[in-house]
Tab-separated table of N, CA and C in Angstrom:
chain	number	residue	atom	x	y	z
M	1	UNK	N	112.090	138.578	45.067
M	1	UNK	CA	113.062	137.943	46.149
M	1	UNK	C	112.977	136.449	45.781
M	2	UNK	N	114.147	135.773	46.050
M	2	UNK	CA	114.411	134.428	45.675
M	2	UNK	C	113.752	133.493	46.555
M	3	UNK	N	113.459	132.374	46.097
M	3	UNK	CA	112.757	131.395	46.874
M	3	UNK	C	113.511	131.191	48.138
M	4	UNK	N	114.866	131.109	48.213
M	4	UNK	CA	115.602	130.837	49.327
M	4	UNK	C	115.570	132.083	50.301
M	5	UNK	N	115.444	133.244	49.896
M	5	UNK	CA	115.260	134.390	50.711
M	5	UNK	C	113.907	134.291	51.242
M	6	UNK	N	112.689	133.847	50.686
M	6	UNK	CA	111.568	133.763	51.232
M	6	UNK	C	111.387	132.694	52.289
M	7	UNK	N	112.029	131.558	51.981
M	7	UNK	CA	112.133	130.625	53.118
M	7	UNK	C	112.879	131.016	54.324
M	8	UNK	N	113.982	131.590	54.158
M	8	UNK	CA	114.695	132.345	55.144
M	8	UNK	C	113.909	133.283	55.982
M	9	UNK	N	113.281	134.262	55.292
M	9	UNK	CA	112.402	135.058	56.198
M	9	UNK	C	111.316	134.381	56.851
M	10	UNK	N	110.715	133.440	56.157
M	10	UNK	CA	109.552	132.627	56.843
M	10	UNK	C	109.984	131.897	58.054
M	11	UNK	N	111.222	131.313	58.034
M	11	UNK	CA	111.654	130.569	59.141
M	11	UNK	C	112.167	131.401	60.240
M	12	UNK	N	112.828	132.388	59.840
M	12	UNK	CA	113.296	133.348	60.976
M	12	UNK	C	112.201	134.027	61.694
M	13	UNK	N	111.298	134.469	60.892
M	13	UNK	CA	110.118	135.210	61.575
M	13	UNK	C	109.276	134.284	62.453
M	14	UNK	N	109.058	132.975	62.028
M	14	UNK	CA	108.359	132.089	62.663
M	14	UNK	C	108.989	131.778	64.012
M	15	UNK	N	110.401	131.400	64.024
M	15	UNK	CA	111.152	131.164	65.222
M	15	UNK	C	111.096	132.262	66.176
M	16	UNK	N	111.179	133.558	65.657
M	16	UNK	CA	111.270	134.795	66.526
M	16	UNK	C	109.952	135.014	67.185
M	17	UNK	N	108.939	134.861	66.424
M	17	UNK	CA	107.390	135.048	66.947
M	17	UNK	C	107.107	133.922	67.988
M	18	UNK	N	107.571	132.607	67.590
M	18	UNK	CA	107.099	131.418	68.337
M	18	UNK	C	108.369	130.597	68.668
M	19	UNK	N	109.243	131.128	69.654
M	19	UNK	CA	110.571	130.411	69.776
M	19	UNK	C	110.145	129.060	70.538
M	20	UNK	N	110.899	128.032	70.136
M	20	UNK	CA	110.826	126.764	70.501
M	20	UNK	C	111.776	126.573	71.912
M	21	UNK	N	111.420	125.829	72.816
M	21	UNK	CA	112.299	125.395	73.858
M	21	UNK	C	112.727	126.769	74.707
M	22	UNK	N	111.759	127.680	74.762
M	22	UNK	CA	112.013	128.901	75.512
M	22	UNK	C	111.568	128.724	77.046
M	23	UNK	N	112.584	128.942	77.877
M	23	UNK	CA	112.299	128.638	79.276
M	23	UNK	C	113.580	128.286	79.911
M	24	UNK	N	113.333	127.841	81.151
M	24	UNK	CA	114.611	127.421	81.966
M	24	UNK	C	114.354	126.032	82.351
M	25	UNK	N	115.473	125.407	82.863
M	25	UNK	CA	115.473	123.929	83.327
M	25	UNK	C	116.084	124.067	84.690
M	26	UNK	N	115.248	123.798	85.832
M	26	UNK	CA	115.718	123.981	87.221
M	26	UNK	C	116.788	122.992	87.562
M	27	UNK	N	116.890	121.923	87.056
M	27	UNK	CA	117.737	120.792	87.437
M	27	UNK	C	118.877	120.766	86.332
M	28	UNK	N	119.320	121.787	85.677
M	28	UNK	CA	120.196	121.660	84.507
M	28	UNK	C	121.639	121.217	85.058
M	29	UNK	N	122.303	120.638	84.220
M	29	UNK	CA	123.791	120.233	84.528
M	29	UNK	C	124.756	121.198	83.878
M	30	UNK	N	124.399	122.027	83.106
M	30	UNK	CA	125.197	122.837	82.441
M	30	UNK	C	124.334	124.192	82.030
M	31	UNK	N	125.073	125.363	82.337
M	31	UNK	CA	124.457	126.623	81.975
M	31	UNK	C	125.488	127.639	81.557
M	32	UNK	N	125.066	128.626	80.651
M	32	UNK	CA	125.926	129.740	80.435
M	32	UNK	C	125.066	130.817	79.961
M	33	UNK	N	125.610	132.159	80.141
M	33	UNK	CA	124.948	133.269	79.544
M	33	UNK	C	125.959	133.984	78.511
M	34	UNK	N	125.120	134.338	77.292
M	34	UNK	CA	125.942	134.965	76.276
M	34	UNK	C	125.443	136.362	76.123
M	35	UNK	N	126.362	137.172	75.654
M	35	UNK	CA	126.054	138.501	75.284
M	35	UNK	C	126.772	139.071	73.956
M	36	UNK	N	126.033	139.837	73.291
M	36	UNK	CA	126.415	140.487	72.153
M	36	UNK	C	126.310	141.864	72.267
M	37	UNK	N	127.413	142.380	72.790
M	37	UNK	CA	127.322	143.944	73.121
M	37	UNK	C	127.276	144.832	71.984
M	38	UNK	N	127.490	144.254	70.767
M	38	UNK	CA	127.216	145.078	69.520
M	38	UNK	C	125.910	145.536	69.281
M	39	UNK	N	124.967	144.665	69.661
M	39	UNK	CA	123.585	145.044	69.511
M	39	UNK	C	122.655	144.741	70.629
M	40	UNK	N	123.351	144.227	71.654
M	40	UNK	CA	122.578	144.113	72.845
M	40	UNK	C	121.916	142.725	73.196
M	41	UNK	N	122.000	141.690	72.197
M	41	UNK	CA	121.446	140.409	72.279
M	41	UNK	C	121.915	139.727	73.647
M	42	UNK	N	121.084	138.966	74.335
M	42	UNK	CA	121.584	138.247	75.340
M	42	UNK	C	120.800	136.946	75.354
M	43	UNK	N	121.499	135.948	75.594
M	43	UNK	CA	120.897	134.546	75.713
M	43	UNK	C	121.388	133.894	77.076
M	44	UNK	N	120.571	132.915	77.504
M	44	UNK	CA	121.023	131.964	78.498
M	44	UNK	C	120.455	130.720	78.242
M	45	UNK	N	121.388	129.687	78.423
M	45	UNK	CA	121.103	128.356	78.015
M	45	UNK	C	121.110	127.466	79.255
M	46	UNK	N	120.196	126.675	79.500
M	46	UNK	CA	120.185	125.590	80.445
M	46	UNK	C	120.186	124.250	79.624
M	47	UNK	N	121.045	123.313	80.051
M	47	UNK	CA	121.118	121.911	79.397
M	47	UNK	C	121.192	120.920	80.485
M	48	UNK	N	120.681	119.822	80.030
M	48	UNK	CA	120.783	118.513	80.678
M	48	UNK	C	121.776	117.654	79.761
M	49	UNK	N	123.000	117.384	80.306
M	49	UNK	CA	123.877	116.673	79.427
M	49	UNK	C	124.178	115.356	80.317
M	50	UNK	N	123.878	114.272	79.681
M	50	UNK	CA	124.199	112.868	80.344
M	50	UNK	C	124.928	112.106	79.376
M	51	UNK	N	126.141	111.698	80.020
M	51	UNK	CA	127.131	110.657	79.204
M	51	UNK	C	127.400	111.566	77.718
M	52	UNK	N	127.816	112.786	77.886
M	52	UNK	CA	128.237	113.620	76.846
M	52	UNK	C	127.024	113.732	75.672
M	53	UNK	N	125.877	113.583	76.016
M	53	UNK	CA	124.714	113.623	75.173
M	53	UNK	C	123.778	114.613	75.623
M	54	UNK	N	123.352	115.570	74.880
M	54	UNK	CA	122.391	116.712	75.245
M	54	UNK	C	120.987	115.948	75.336
M	55	UNK	N	120.447	115.890	76.496
M	55	UNK	CA	119.105	115.366	76.742
M	55	UNK	C	117.965	116.570	76.620
M	56	UNK	N	118.260	117.527	77.034
M	56	UNK	CA	117.374	118.732	77.006
M	56	UNK	C	118.124	119.918	76.919
M	57	UNK	N	117.436	120.933	76.369
M	57	UNK	CA	118.017	122.356	76.434
M	57	UNK	C	116.797	123.297	76.293
M	58	UNK	N	117.086	124.322	76.962
M	58	UNK	CA	116.099	125.480	76.878
M	58	UNK	C	116.867	126.821	76.939
M	59	UNK	N	116.226	127.968	76.459
M	59	UNK	CA	116.933	129.237	76.371
M	59	UNK	C	116.043	130.183	76.943
M	60	UNK	N	116.521	131.389	77.301
M	60	UNK	CA	115.807	132.688	77.728
M	60	UNK	C	116.764	133.730	77.111
M	61	UNK	N	116.120	134.921	76.934
M	61	UNK	CA	116.940	136.018	76.444
M	61	UNK	C	116.150	137.027	75.773
M	62	UNK	N	116.812	137.996	75.186
M	62	UNK	CA	116.327	139.073	74.452
M	62	UNK	C	117.205	139.432	73.436
M	63	UNK	N	116.730	139.741	72.259
M	63	UNK	CA	117.567	140.114	71.087
M	63	UNK	C	116.715	140.225	69.849
M	64	UNK	N	117.551	140.314	68.895
M	64	UNK	CA	116.956	140.657	67.473
M	64	UNK	C	116.328	139.304	67.012
M	65	UNK	N	115.555	139.418	65.940
M	65	UNK	CA	114.960	138.274	65.346
M	65	UNK	C	115.890	137.153	64.886
M	66	UNK	N	117.104	137.499	64.347
M	66	UNK	CA	118.042	136.536	64.009
M	66	UNK	C	118.596	135.792	65.329
M	67	UNK	N	118.910	136.503	66.273
M	67	UNK	CA	119.497	135.865	67.480
M	67	UNK	C	118.365	135.085	68.123
M	68	UNK	N	117.184	135.456	68.297
M	68	UNK	CA	116.275	134.626	68.887
M	68	UNK	C	115.927	133.323	68.068
M	69	UNK	N	115.728	133.573	66.682
M	69	UNK	CA	115.618	132.438	65.814
M	69	UNK	C	116.659	131.495	65.876
M	70	UNK	N	117.918	131.941	65.873
M	70	UNK	CA	119.097	130.877	65.905
M	70	UNK	C	118.982	130.090	67.281
M	71	UNK	N	118.727	130.854	68.237
M	71	UNK	CA	118.622	130.168	69.659
M	71	UNK	C	117.438	128.940	69.618
M	72	UNK	N	116.336	129.374	69.020
M	72	UNK	CA	115.261	128.482	69.002
M	72	UNK	C	115.643	127.327	68.130
M	73	UNK	N	116.087	127.544	66.886
M	73	UNK	CA	116.425	126.553	65.860
M	73	UNK	C	117.618	125.404	66.493
M	74	UNK	N	118.595	126.188	67.119
M	74	UNK	CA	119.628	125.375	67.710
M	74	UNK	C	119.126	124.563	68.852
M	75	UNK	N	118.196	124.893	69.653
M	75	UNK	CA	117.758	123.965	70.656
M	75	UNK	C	116.880	122.896	70.078
M	76	UNK	N	116.266	123.019	68.957
M	76	UNK	CA	115.573	121.849	68.446
M	76	UNK	C	116.498	120.958	67.949
M	77	UNK	N	117.512	121.352	67.240
M	77	UNK	CA	118.520	120.628	66.496
M	77	UNK	C	119.490	119.840	67.234
M	78	UNK	N	119.976	120.351	68.435
M	78	UNK	CA	121.033	119.491	69.175
M	78	UNK	C	120.546	118.485	70.141
M	79	UNK	N	119.372	118.395	70.537
M	79	UNK	CA	118.863	117.516	71.441
M	79	UNK	C	119.060	116.005	70.978
M	80	UNK	N	119.843	115.225	71.791
M	80	UNK	CA	120.021	113.746	71.363
M	80	UNK	C	121.517	113.691	70.701
M	81	UNK	N	122.097	114.983	70.528
M	81	UNK	CA	123.516	114.856	69.795
M	81	UNK	C	124.610	114.941	71.008
M	82	UNK	N	125.817	114.154	70.585
M	82	UNK	CA	126.886	114.203	71.414
M	82	UNK	C	127.537	115.467	71.487
M	83	UNK	N	128.318	115.820	72.594
M	83	UNK	CA	129.004	117.238	72.673
M	83	UNK	C	129.996	117.272	71.653
M	84	UNK	N	130.757	116.034	71.225
M	84	UNK	CA	131.790	116.267	70.245
M	84	UNK	C	131.128	116.556	68.777
M	85	UNK	N	129.938	116.044	68.552
M	85	UNK	CA	129.348	116.367	67.390
M	85	UNK	C	128.832	117.656	67.325
M	86	UNK	N	128.384	118.208	68.323
M	86	UNK	CA	128.082	119.662	68.576
M	86	UNK	C	129.020	120.521	68.112
M	87	UNK	N	130.362	120.227	68.766
M	87	UNK	CA	131.557	121.147	68.476
M	87	UNK	C	131.619	121.154	66.848
M	88	UNK	N	131.486	120.045	66.267
M	88	UNK	CA	131.649	119.895	64.923
M	88	UNK	C	130.742	120.733	64.099
M	89	UNK	N	129.408	120.482	64.565
M	89	UNK	CA	128.225	121.323	63.924
M	89	UNK	C	128.411	122.879	64.091
M	90	UNK	N	129.013	123.292	65.165
M	90	UNK	CA	129.279	124.635	65.518
M	90	UNK	C	130.396	125.170	64.344
M	91	UNK	N	131.398	124.459	64.179
M	91	UNK	CA	132.268	124.711	63.033
M	91	UNK	C	131.586	124.828	61.747
M	92	UNK	N	130.838	123.869	61.430
M	92	UNK	CA	130.103	124.097	60.119
M	92	UNK	C	129.043	125.132	60.029
M	93	UNK	N	128.458	125.534	61.185
M	93	UNK	CA	127.630	126.695	61.236
M	93	UNK	C	128.313	127.867	60.994
M	94	UNK	N	129.451	128.073	61.673
M	94	UNK	CA	130.325	129.284	61.675
M	94	UNK	C	130.761	129.553	60.168
M	95	UNK	N	131.223	128.364	59.651
M	95	UNK	CA	131.603	128.487	58.279
M	95	UNK	C	130.491	128.886	57.297
M	96	UNK	N	129.213	128.380	57.453
M	96	UNK	CA	128.206	128.671	56.894
M	96	UNK	C	127.832	129.998	56.724
M	97	UNK	N	127.941	130.722	57.925
M	97	UNK	CA	127.555	132.191	57.982
M	97	UNK	C	128.688	133.079	57.776
M	98	UNK	N	129.943	132.545	57.634
M	98	UNK	CA	131.137	133.525	57.413
M	98	UNK	C	131.966	133.262	55.970
M	99	UNK	N	131.598	132.227	55.378
M	99	UNK	CA	132.432	131.992	54.066
M	99	UNK	C	131.495	131.433	52.937
M	100	UNK	N	132.133	131.589	51.718
M	100	UNK	CA	131.256	131.165	50.571
M	100	UNK	C	131.612	129.546	50.319
M	101	UNK	N	132.435	128.919	51.138
M	101	UNK	CA	132.858	127.640	50.815
M	101	UNK	C	132.249	126.666	51.792
M	102	UNK	N	131.060	126.838	52.295
M	102	UNK	CA	130.463	126.010	53.262
M	102	UNK	C	129.623	125.036	52.624
M	103	UNK	N	129.493	123.928	53.474
M	103	UNK	CA	128.593	122.881	53.132
M	103	UNK	C	127.650	122.656	54.172
M	104	UNK	N	126.252	122.933	53.847
M	104	UNK	CA	125.282	122.892	54.812
M	104	UNK	C	124.562	121.520	54.959
M	105	UNK	N	125.143	120.524	54.491
M	105	UNK	CA	124.423	119.163	54.397
M	105	UNK	C	124.057	118.709	55.684
M	106	UNK	N	124.890	118.919	56.644
M	106	UNK	CA	124.473	118.347	58.003
M	106	UNK	C	123.752	119.358	58.927
M	107	UNK	N	123.353	120.362	58.425
M	107	UNK	CA	122.805	121.578	59.267
M	107	UNK	C	121.238	121.637	59.235
M	108	UNK	N	120.621	120.986	58.317
M	108	UNK	CA	119.139	120.907	58.388
M	108	UNK	C	118.645	122.354	58.222
M	109	UNK	N	117.643	122.537	59.013
M	109	UNK	CA	116.925	123.942	59.055
M	109	UNK	C	117.895	125.089	59.403
M	110	UNK	N	119.066	124.876	59.962
M	110	UNK	CA	119.968	125.865	60.462
M	110	UNK	C	120.587	126.367	59.098
M	111	UNK	N	120.451	125.751	57.862
M	111	UNK	CA	120.973	126.245	56.551
M	111	UNK	C	120.351	127.499	56.267
M	112	UNK	N	119.251	127.911	56.789
M	112	UNK	CA	118.539	129.265	56.456
M	112	UNK	C	119.280	130.483	56.905
M	113	UNK	N	120.455	130.216	57.694
M	113	UNK	CA	121.135	131.224	58.175
M	113	UNK	C	122.377	131.589	57.293
M	114	UNK	N	122.292	130.945	56.107
M	114	UNK	CA	123.413	131.071	55.085
M	114	UNK	C	123.514	132.532	54.495
M	115	UNK	N	122.210	133.174	54.500
M	115	UNK	CA	122.107	134.508	54.028
M	115	UNK	C	122.708	135.577	54.832
M	116	UNK	N	123.057	135.233	56.193
M	116	UNK	CA	123.479	136.129	57.314
M	116	UNK	C	124.921	136.629	56.721
M	117	UNK	N	125.708	135.771	56.002
M	117	UNK	CA	127.113	136.156	55.552
M	117	UNK	C	127.104	137.534	54.856
M	118	UNK	N	125.973	137.836	54.174
M	118	UNK	CA	125.803	139.088	53.373
M	118	UNK	C	125.781	140.278	54.250
M	119	UNK	N	125.507	140.026	55.602
M	119	UNK	CA	125.440	141.101	56.577
M	119	UNK	C	126.443	140.846	57.731
M	120	UNK	N	127.721	141.094	57.629
M	120	UNK	CA	128.753	140.824	58.667
M	120	UNK	C	128.193	141.238	60.134
M	121	UNK	N	127.710	142.264	60.294
M	121	UNK	CA	127.237	142.653	61.680
M	121	UNK	C	126.339	141.644	62.206
M	122	UNK	N	125.546	140.936	61.434
M	122	UNK	CA	124.566	140.052	61.976
M	122	UNK	C	124.964	138.667	62.210
M	123	UNK	N	126.340	138.442	61.824
M	123	UNK	CA	126.955	137.073	62.133
M	123	UNK	C	127.028	136.837	63.585
M	124	UNK	N	127.355	137.808	64.331
M	124	UNK	CA	127.527	137.653	65.769
M	124	UNK	C	126.120	137.418	66.387
M	125	UNK	N	124.976	137.862	65.897
M	125	UNK	CA	123.528	137.681	66.195
M	125	UNK	C	123.288	136.156	66.179
M	126	UNK	N	123.698	135.703	64.954
M	126	UNK	CA	123.390	134.313	64.502
M	126	UNK	C	124.221	133.214	65.390
M	127	UNK	N	125.361	133.657	65.618
M	127	UNK	CA	126.372	132.656	66.348
M	127	UNK	C	126.295	132.872	67.875
M	128	UNK	N	125.564	133.811	68.310
M	128	UNK	CA	125.615	133.972	69.828
M	128	UNK	C	125.193	132.691	70.656
M	129	UNK	N	124.171	132.028	70.156
M	129	UNK	CA	123.631	130.885	70.924
M	129	UNK	C	124.574	129.852	70.757
M	130	UNK	N	125.449	129.772	69.666
M	130	UNK	CA	126.432	128.773	69.370
M	130	UNK	C	127.467	128.876	70.540
M	131	UNK	N	128.004	130.255	70.485
M	131	UNK	CA	129.102	130.284	71.353
M	131	UNK	C	128.716	130.157	72.834
M	132	UNK	N	127.554	130.425	73.284
M	132	UNK	CA	127.102	130.250	74.567
M	132	UNK	C	126.803	128.741	74.744
M	133	UNK	N	126.519	127.939	73.840
M	133	UNK	CA	126.284	126.477	73.912
M	133	UNK	C	127.610	125.931	74.121
M	134	UNK	N	128.587	126.367	73.447
M	134	UNK	CA	129.942	125.720	73.619
M	134	UNK	C	130.522	126.121	74.978
M	135	UNK	N	130.164	127.314	75.418
M	135	UNK	CA	130.760	127.737	76.785
M	135	UNK	C	129.997	126.844	77.841
M	136	UNK	N	128.746	126.448	77.771
M	136	UNK	CA	128.074	125.722	78.625
M	136	UNK	C	128.506	124.480	78.658
M	137	UNK	N	128.870	123.775	77.564
M	137	UNK	CA	129.423	122.407	77.390
M	137	UNK	C	130.871	122.448	78.292
M	138	UNK	N	131.588	123.474	78.060
M	138	UNK	CA	132.849	123.471	78.532
M	138	UNK	C	133.020	123.962	80.015
M	139	UNK	N	131.664	124.157	80.543
M	139	UNK	CA	131.530	124.462	82.025
M	139	UNK	C	131.834	126.049	82.234
M	140	UNK	N	131.848	126.860	81.239
M	140	UNK	CA	132.056	128.233	81.374
M	140	UNK	C	130.740	128.969	81.604
M	141	UNK	N	130.618	129.970	82.398
M	141	UNK	CA	129.284	130.471	82.749
M	141	UNK	C	128.918	131.719	81.958
M	142	UNK	N	129.980	132.245	81.232
M	142	UNK	CA	129.691	133.526	80.547
M	142	UNK	C	130.575	133.587	79.215
M	143	UNK	N	129.900	134.151	78.170
M	143	UNK	CA	130.604	134.278	77.018
M	143	UNK	C	130.090	135.635	76.229
M	144	UNK	N	131.024	136.279	75.528
M	144	UNK	CA	130.647	137.396	74.801
M	144	UNK	C	131.072	137.231	73.404
M	145	UNK	N	130.229	137.812	72.462
M	145	UNK	CA	130.797	137.771	71.021
M	145	UNK	C	132.055	138.513	70.779
M	146	UNK	N	132.348	139.413	71.688
M	146	UNK	CA	133.616	140.202	71.547
M	146	UNK	C	134.687	139.324	71.890
M	147	UNK	N	134.584	138.349	72.733
M	147	UNK	CA	135.629	137.389	73.045
M	147	UNK	C	135.781	136.310	72.053
M	148	UNK	N	134.582	135.978	71.314
M	148	UNK	CA	134.604	134.858	70.536
M	148	UNK	C	135.318	135.169	69.267
M	149	UNK	N	135.813	133.946	68.594
M	149	UNK	CA	136.404	134.005	67.356
M	149	UNK	C	135.649	133.397	66.291
């Protein structure tokens, strides 16, 4: 197994077993529920957004290791970022997990998901939290990976 694959497995397994920012925020300003009907993954995000900056985020849900780890890493990564930057990061992340022409420079630990593109059915697992995050920012309460592009 390559060094990248070892790192991928280590990070995914760690965030699956010990998810960060797991829970709810009672006084959230934004919320959305996401669902991946293909494999049954579900995620709910609570955010506090002030002046277009994510001040706090927590998630709850159930799903596979990739979905849980993606949600966990996403919540660590976006705190303090502007919503416009988050939209750009979503595009970069989506490109990372779907194409061979991606640049993961801005994605930090999220770059471990690059290997997901080898397993197209798992792309929706990795992107569910992102689609849910964009829905929450947009004021939508629900999103499904079947609706997402």
